[in-house]
Coordinates of C-alpha atoms and ligand atoms in Angstrom, one line a residue:
M43 CA 72.6 113.4 158.4
K44 CA 72.5 110.6 155.9
I45 CA 75.2 111.3 153.5
G46 CA 76.1 109.5 150.2
I47 CA 79.7 109.7 149.2
V48 CA 80.8 109.0 145.6
C49 CA 84.5 108.7 144.9
Y50 CA 87.2 106.7 143.1
P51 CA 88.1 103.7 145.4
T52 CA 91.7 103.7 144.3
F53 CA 94.9 105.0 145.9
G54 CA 94.5 108.4 144.3
G55 CA 94.3 111.4 146.7
S56 CA 90.6 112.2 146.0
G57 CA 89.5 108.7 147.0
V58 CA 91.7 108.9 150.2
V59 CA 90.2 112.3 151.2
A60 CA 86.6 111.1 150.5
T61 CA 87.2 107.9 152.5
E62 CA 88.8 109.7 155.5
L63 CA 86.0 112.3 155.4
G64 CA 83.3 109.6 155.5
L65 CA 84.9 107.8 158.3
E66 CA 85.3 110.9 160.4
L67 CA 81.7 112.0 159.6
S68 CA 80.5 108.6 160.8
K69 CA 82.4 109.1 164.1
R70 CA 80.6 112.4 164.4
G71 CA 77.3 110.6 164.3
H72 CA 76.3 110.8 160.6
E73 CA 75.2 107.8 158.5
I74 CA 77.6 107.4 155.6
H75 CA 77.0 105.5 152.4
F76 CA 80.0 105.0 150.1
I77 CA 78.8 104.4 146.5
T78 CA 81.5 103.3 144.1
Y79 CA 82.8 100.4 142.0
N80 CA 85.1 98.8 144.6
Q81 CA 85.5 99.1 148.3
P82 CA 87.7 102.2 148.8
V83 CA 91.3 101.3 149.8
R84 CA 91.3 103.1 153.1
L85 CA 87.9 101.9 154.0
E86 CA 88.9 99.3 156.5
L87 CA 85.9 99.6 158.8
I88 CA 82.3 98.8 158.0
S89 CA 80.3 99.7 161.1
N90 CA 76.8 100.5 162.0
N91 CA 76.8 103.9 160.3
V92 CA 79.3 103.2 157.5
H93 CA 77.9 101.4 154.5
Y94 CA 79.4 100.5 151.1
H95 CA 77.3 100.0 148.0
E96 CA 79.0 98.6 144.9
V97 CA 78.2 99.9 141.4
N98 CA 78.3 97.0 138.9
V99 CA 78.5 97.6 135.2
P100 CA 77.6 94.3 133.5
E101 CA 79.7 93.6 130.3
Y102 CA 77.6 93.8 127.2
P103 CA 79.3 93.0 123.9
L104 CA 77.4 95.7 121.9
F105 CA 79.1 98.4 124.0
H106 CA 82.5 99.4 123.0
Y107 CA 82.6 101.4 126.3
Q108 CA 80.7 100.1 129.3
P109 CA 78.4 102.9 130.5
Y110 CA 79.6 103.5 134.1
E111 CA 77.8 106.9 134.5
L112 CA 74.5 105.2 133.7
A113 CA 75.0 102.4 136.2
L114 CA 76.2 104.9 138.8
S115 CA 73.2 107.3 138.4
S116 CA 70.8 104.4 138.6
K117 CA 72.5 103.1 141.7
L118 CA 72.4 106.6 143.3
V119 CA 68.6 106.7 142.7
N120 CA 68.1 103.3 144.3
M121 CA 70.4 104.0 147.3
V122 CA 68.8 107.4 148.0
K123 CA 65.3 105.8 147.9
Q124 CA 66.3 102.7 149.9
H125 CA 68.3 104.4 152.6
G126 CA 66.8 107.9 152.7
I127 CA 70.1 109.6 151.8
E128 CA 69.6 113.3 152.3
I129 CA 72.6 114.7 150.5
L130 CA 75.2 113.4 147.9
H131 CA 78.8 114.5 148.2
V132 CA 80.7 113.6 145.0
H133 CA 84.5 113.7 144.8
Y134 CA 86.1 114.4 141.4
A135 CA 83.9 116.0 138.8
I136 CA 84.3 113.3 136.1
P137 CA 81.9 111.5 135.9
H138 CA 80.6 111.7 139.4
A139 CA 79.1 115.2 139.3
Y140 CA 77.5 114.4 136.0
A141 CA 76.0 111.1 137.2
A142 CA 74.8 112.7 140.4
Y143 CA 72.9 115.4 138.5
M144 CA 71.2 112.8 136.4
A145 CA 70.2 110.9 139.6
K146 CA 68.9 114.1 141.1
K147 CA 66.7 114.8 138.1
M148 CA 65.3 111.2 138.1
L149 CA 64.6 111.5 141.8
Q150 CA 62.8 114.9 141.3
E151 CA 60.4 113.1 139.0
E152 CA 59.4 111.1 142.0
G153 CA 59.1 114.1 144.3
I154 CA 62.4 113.4 146.1
Y155 CA 64.9 116.2 146.4
V156 CA 68.5 115.4 147.1
P157 CA 71.1 118.2 146.8
I158 CA 74.6 117.6 145.4
V159 CA 77.9 118.8 146.9
T160 CA 80.8 118.5 144.4
T161 CA 84.4 118.6 145.5
L162 CA 86.9 119.3 142.8
H163 CA 90.3 117.6 143.4
G164 CA 92.7 118.7 140.7
T165 CA 93.2 116.7 137.5
D166 CA 89.4 116.8 137.0
I167 CA 90.0 120.5 136.4
T168 CA 93.6 121.0 135.4
L169 CA 94.3 118.0 133.2
V170 CA 91.3 115.9 132.1
G171 CA 88.3 118.2 132.7
S172 CA 89.4 121.1 130.7
H173 CA 90.0 119.0 127.6
P174 CA 87.5 120.0 124.9
F175 CA 86.1 116.4 124.9
Y176 CA 84.8 116.9 128.5
K177 CA 84.7 120.6 129.1
P178 CA 81.0 121.3 128.3
A179 CA 79.9 118.4 130.5
V180 CA 82.2 119.4 133.4
T181 CA 81.1 123.0 133.2
F182 CA 77.5 122.0 133.3
S183 CA 78.0 119.6 136.2
I184 CA 79.8 122.2 138.3
N185 CA 77.2 124.8 137.6
K186 CA 74.3 122.4 138.4
S187 CA 75.8 121.3 141.8
D188 CA 74.1 122.8 144.8
A189 CA 77.5 123.5 146.4
V190 CA 81.0 123.3 145.0
T191 CA 84.3 123.0 146.9
T192 CA 88.0 122.9 145.9
V193 CA 90.9 121.6 147.9
S194 CA 93.0 124.8 147.5
Q195 CA 92.7 128.4 146.6
S196 CA 94.9 127.7 143.6
L197 CA 92.4 125.1 142.3
K198 CA 89.6 127.5 142.8
D199 CA 91.5 130.1 140.7
D200 CA 92.2 127.4 138.0
T201 CA 88.5 126.4 137.9
L202 CA 87.4 130.0 137.5
R203 CA 90.1 130.6 134.8
L204 CA 89.4 127.5 132.8
F205 CA 85.6 127.2 133.0
D206 CA 82.6 129.5 132.8
I207 CA 81.5 129.1 136.4
K208 CA 78.3 130.6 137.7
N209 CA 78.4 129.0 141.1
D210 CA 80.2 130.1 144.3
I211 CA 83.2 128.0 145.1
N212 CA 84.2 127.3 148.7
V213 CA 87.8 126.4 149.5
V214 CA 88.0 123.5 151.9
P215 CA 91.6 122.2 152.1
N216 CA 92.6 118.6 152.4
F217 CA 93.0 117.5 156.0
I218 CA 94.9 114.9 158.1
D219 CA 94.4 112.9 161.2
L220 CA 97.4 114.1 163.1
E221 CA 97.2 111.4 165.7
K222 CA 97.8 108.7 163.1
Y223 CA 101.2 110.4 162.3
N224 CA 102.3 110.9 165.9
H225 CA 105.4 108.8 166.0
S226 CA 107.2 110.1 169.1
F227 CA 106.7 106.8 170.9
T228 CA 108.8 104.7 168.5
D229 CA 112.2 104.6 166.8
C230 CA 110.3 103.7 163.6
Q231 CA 112.5 100.7 162.9
R232 CA 114.7 102.9 160.7
G233 CA 117.5 100.4 161.0
M234 CA 115.7 98.0 158.8
M235 CA 116.0 100.4 155.8
A236 CA 119.3 102.3 156.3
N237 CA 122.4 102.5 158.4
D238 CA 123.0 105.4 160.8
E239 CA 124.9 107.6 158.3
E240 CA 122.3 107.2 155.5
K241 CA 119.6 109.8 155.1
I242 CA 116.2 108.4 154.0
I243 CA 114.5 110.2 151.1
T244 CA 110.9 109.2 150.1
H245 CA 108.5 109.7 147.2
I246 CA 104.9 108.5 147.1
S247 CA 102.6 108.8 144.1
N248 CA 100.6 107.0 141.5
L249 CA 103.6 107.3 139.1
R250 CA 101.8 109.1 136.4
P251 CA 103.6 111.5 134.1
V252 CA 102.2 114.5 136.0
K253 CA 104.3 113.5 139.0
R254 CA 107.6 113.9 137.1
V255 CA 109.1 110.8 138.8
Q256 CA 112.3 111.0 136.6
D257 CA 113.0 114.3 138.5
V258 CA 112.8 112.3 141.8
I259 CA 115.5 110.0 140.5
S260 CA 117.7 112.9 139.2
V261 CA 117.5 114.7 142.5
F262 CA 118.2 111.6 144.5
Y263 CA 121.1 110.7 142.2
N264 CA 122.6 114.1 142.9
I265 CA 122.0 113.8 146.7
Q266 CA 123.6 110.4 147.1
K267 CA 126.7 111.6 145.3
E268 CA 127.3 114.0 148.2
I269 CA 125.6 112.3 151.2
P270 CA 125.0 108.6 151.9
A271 CA 121.3 108.1 151.2
K272 CA 118.5 105.7 150.4
L273 CA 115.3 106.3 148.4
M274 CA 112.0 104.8 149.4
F275 CA 109.8 104.8 146.2
I276 CA 106.2 104.0 146.9
G277 CA 103.4 103.5 144.3
E278 CA 102.5 101.8 141.1
G279 CA 101.8 103.4 137.8
P280 CA 102.8 103.9 134.2
E281 CA 106.3 105.4 134.9
K282 CA 107.4 102.5 137.2
E283 CA 109.3 100.5 134.5
S284 CA 111.2 103.5 133.2
V285 CA 112.2 104.5 136.7
E286 CA 113.6 101.0 137.5
L287 CA 115.5 101.1 134.2
R288 CA 117.0 104.5 134.9
C289 CA 118.0 103.4 138.4
Q290 CA 119.9 100.5 136.9
E291 CA 121.5 102.7 134.2
L292 CA 122.7 105.2 136.9
G293 CA 124.0 102.4 139.1
I294 CA 121.8 103.3 142.1
F295 CA 119.4 100.4 142.0
D296 CA 120.7 99.0 145.3
K297 CA 120.0 102.4 147.0
V298 CA 116.3 102.5 145.9
V299 CA 113.6 100.4 147.7
F300 CA 110.5 99.9 145.6
F301 CA 107.5 99.3 147.8
G302 CA 104.7 99.2 145.2
R303 CA 101.3 100.2 146.6
S304 CA 101.5 100.2 150.4
N305 CA 99.0 100.5 153.2
E306 CA 101.9 101.3 155.6
I307 CA 102.6 104.8 154.4
D308 CA 102.7 106.1 158.0
K309 CA 105.4 103.6 158.9
I310 CA 107.6 104.5 155.9
L311 CA 107.2 108.2 156.6
C312 CA 108.0 107.6 160.2
F313 CA 111.7 106.8 159.3
S314 CA 111.9 109.3 156.4
D315 CA 114.0 112.5 156.5
L316 CA 113.0 114.2 153.3
F317 CA 110.0 113.9 150.9
L318 CA 110.3 114.7 147.2
L319 CA 107.3 115.9 145.2
P320 CA 108.4 117.6 141.9
S321 CA 105.0 117.4 140.2
Q322 CA 104.1 119.2 137.0
T323 CA 100.7 120.2 138.5
E324 CA 99.4 119.5 142.0
S325 CA 96.2 121.1 143.3
F326 CA 97.1 120.5 146.9
G327 CA 99.6 117.7 147.5
L328 CA 98.1 115.4 150.1
A329 CA 101.1 113.2 150.0
A330 CA 103.3 116.2 151.0
L331 CA 100.9 116.9 153.9
E332 CA 101.1 113.3 155.1
A333 CA 104.9 113.6 155.0
M334 CA 104.8 116.9 156.9
A335 CA 102.4 115.4 159.5
S336 CA 105.1 112.7 160.1
G337 CA 107.7 115.4 160.6
V338 CA 109.3 115.0 157.2
A339 CA 110.8 118.0 155.4
V340 CA 109.5 118.5 151.8
I341 CA 111.3 119.5 148.6
S342 CA 108.6 120.2 146.0
S343 CA 107.8 122.1 142.9
N344 CA 106.0 125.5 143.4
T345 CA 103.1 124.6 141.2
G346 CA 99.3 124.8 142.0
G347 CA 98.4 124.5 145.7
L348 CA 101.8 123.3 146.9
P349 CA 102.8 126.7 148.2
E350 CA 99.7 126.6 150.4
V351 CA 101.0 123.4 152.0
N352 CA 104.8 123.4 151.9
I353 CA 106.1 126.6 153.4
H354 CA 109.3 127.8 151.6
G355 CA 112.2 128.0 154.0
E356 CA 110.2 126.5 156.8
S357 CA 108.7 123.0 156.2
G358 CA 111.0 122.6 153.2
F359 CA 111.6 124.4 149.9
L360 CA 109.8 125.1 146.6
S361 CA 111.4 125.2 143.2
D362 CA 110.3 125.8 139.6
V363 CA 109.0 122.7 137.9
G364 CA 111.9 120.7 136.4
D365 CA 114.6 122.7 138.3
I366 CA 116.6 119.7 139.4
D367 CA 119.7 121.8 140.4
D368 CA 117.7 124.0 142.7
M369 CA 115.9 121.0 144.3
T370 CA 119.2 119.2 144.8
K371 CA 120.8 122.4 146.4
N372 CA 117.8 122.8 148.7
A373 CA 117.8 119.1 149.7
L374 CA 121.5 119.1 150.5
H375 CA 121.1 122.3 152.5
I376 CA 118.6 120.6 154.7
L377 CA 120.3 117.2 154.9
S378 CA 123.9 118.3 155.4
D379 CA 123.4 119.7 158.9
E380 CA 121.9 117.6 161.6
N381 CA 120.5 120.5 163.6
R382 CA 119.0 122.2 160.5
L383 CA 117.4 118.9 159.5
K384 CA 115.8 118.7 162.9
T385 CA 114.5 122.2 162.7
F386 CA 112.9 121.6 159.2
K387 CA 111.4 118.4 160.4
A388 CA 109.8 120.1 163.4
N389 CA 108.6 123.0 161.3
A390 CA 107.0 120.5 158.8
R391 CA 105.0 118.9 161.6
K392 CA 104.0 122.4 162.9
A393 CA 102.9 123.5 159.4
A394 CA 100.7 120.4 159.1
L395 CA 98.7 121.3 162.2
K396 CA 96.8 123.8 160.2
F397 CA 95.2 120.9 158.3
D398 CA 94.0 119.0 161.3
L399 CA 90.8 117.0 160.4
H400 CA 89.1 118.4 163.5
A401 CA 89.3 121.8 162.1
I402 CA 88.5 120.9 158.5
V403 CA 85.7 118.3 158.6
P404 CA 83.3 120.7 160.4
Q405 CA 83.6 123.0 157.3
Y406 CA 82.1 120.2 155.2
E407 CA 79.3 119.7 157.8
A408 CA 78.5 123.4 157.7
I409 CA 78.3 123.2 153.9
Y410 CA 75.9 120.2 154.0
Q411 CA 73.7 122.1 156.5
D412 CA 73.7 125.3 154.5
T413 CA 72.9 123.4 151.3
L414 CA 70.1 121.4 152.9
A415 CA 68.7 124.6 154.4
K416 CA 68.9 126.4 151.1
C417 CA 67.1 123.6 149.3
L418 CA 64.3 123.5 151.9
V419 CA 63.5 127.1 151.1
L420 CA 63.3 126.5 147.4
Ligands
GMT217 O1 97.3 113.3 142.3 C1 96.9 112.2 142.2 O2 97.7 111.4 141.8 C2 95.5 111.8 142.4 C3 94.5 112.9 142.4 C4 93.1 112.4 142.5 O3 92.3 113.2 142.0 O4 92.8 111.4 143.1 O5 94.9 113.8 143.4 C5 94.4 115.2 143.3 O6 93.6 115.2 144.5 C6 94.3 115.2 145.8 C7 93.3 115.2 146.9 O7 92.5 116.3 146.9 C8 95.3 116.3 145.8 O8 96.0 116.3 147.1 C9 96.3 116.2 144.7 O9 97.2 117.3 144.7 C10 95.5 116.2 143.3 N1 96.5 115.9 142.3 C11 96.8 116.7 141.3 O10 96.4 117.8 141.2 C12 97.8 116.2 140.3

């Protein structure tokens, strides 16, 4: 199939999933066209059947806001015509599903029919999309998609609760390339980051308020009072400065390593013992899955789709949002006993197996095939 993939090219989970999906589909023989405003961060390989088409929005002084949706829908029209793209898979409803619908309508005028698969990722539904400023357009775009998927059952429930949805929604969970996280061959160079007694705690996110990064610091502060530990803090975002300041105030700055954005997540996870994800909302928690695939136990909140990923008492523990004491208690329970830590780490890896890309990617292929077949009948 010739598949157009529209996504955010940044470090956000939706862009990562879209990119990994495209790359895997290309390995399975499909021709993939990424259409977005920058080369996606994890798109390291441009090969015969992986293409990247940049959407440019020329600055024009009359516009207070530059019209990205317009530029995207025009680009989609051109790319579908030029490359014979058969199906568009858009990740994150805003504004991608909306722009794709406009492109589809323009193409129909020329007798070209291209169906749209929309994947909802989380904040496009739970935070931004349900705001009254966007809600009518998001509802419309979801209902006008030819197929809709969500990355967890919880996100499907939220979508049905928050919007008036007439379409069926398929749950296709996020996935992982387990081979990339198979570290048994190496000692992971743990000694570079911590001494033998120190436990390594890790947090990865885009440091937005929804990630509750101050809770990460509070839990780590409590842990290191009881057990020697280091915190690996990965990501850039609006909360970064306040986190650095707080670490200074608490006198733990020398125990926290700030990596910024990193393309070496797998290496950092390789030497980690525990992953903290205390988010306010989290439709799935791809970062937690990446940690689990690396054999890292997870302490997370119990919000959204996290209970579908992190299995309470097995791969880690779940706590109510903001319950620092419970998260600290659970973290210390895992870290204070070497055998217990080993068991949780092994369980984490085992729980991640369920999300193997070889099991999940064919679900998307089946959706493309069904959608194309349905459209042929119409
Ligand atoms: O969570 C983020 O910071 C980024 C965001 C996105 O849309 O790029 O992630 C959402 O999509 C990911 C991939 O499907 C999910 O794993 C994340 O849980 C989800 N984030 C939230 O719901 C807050």
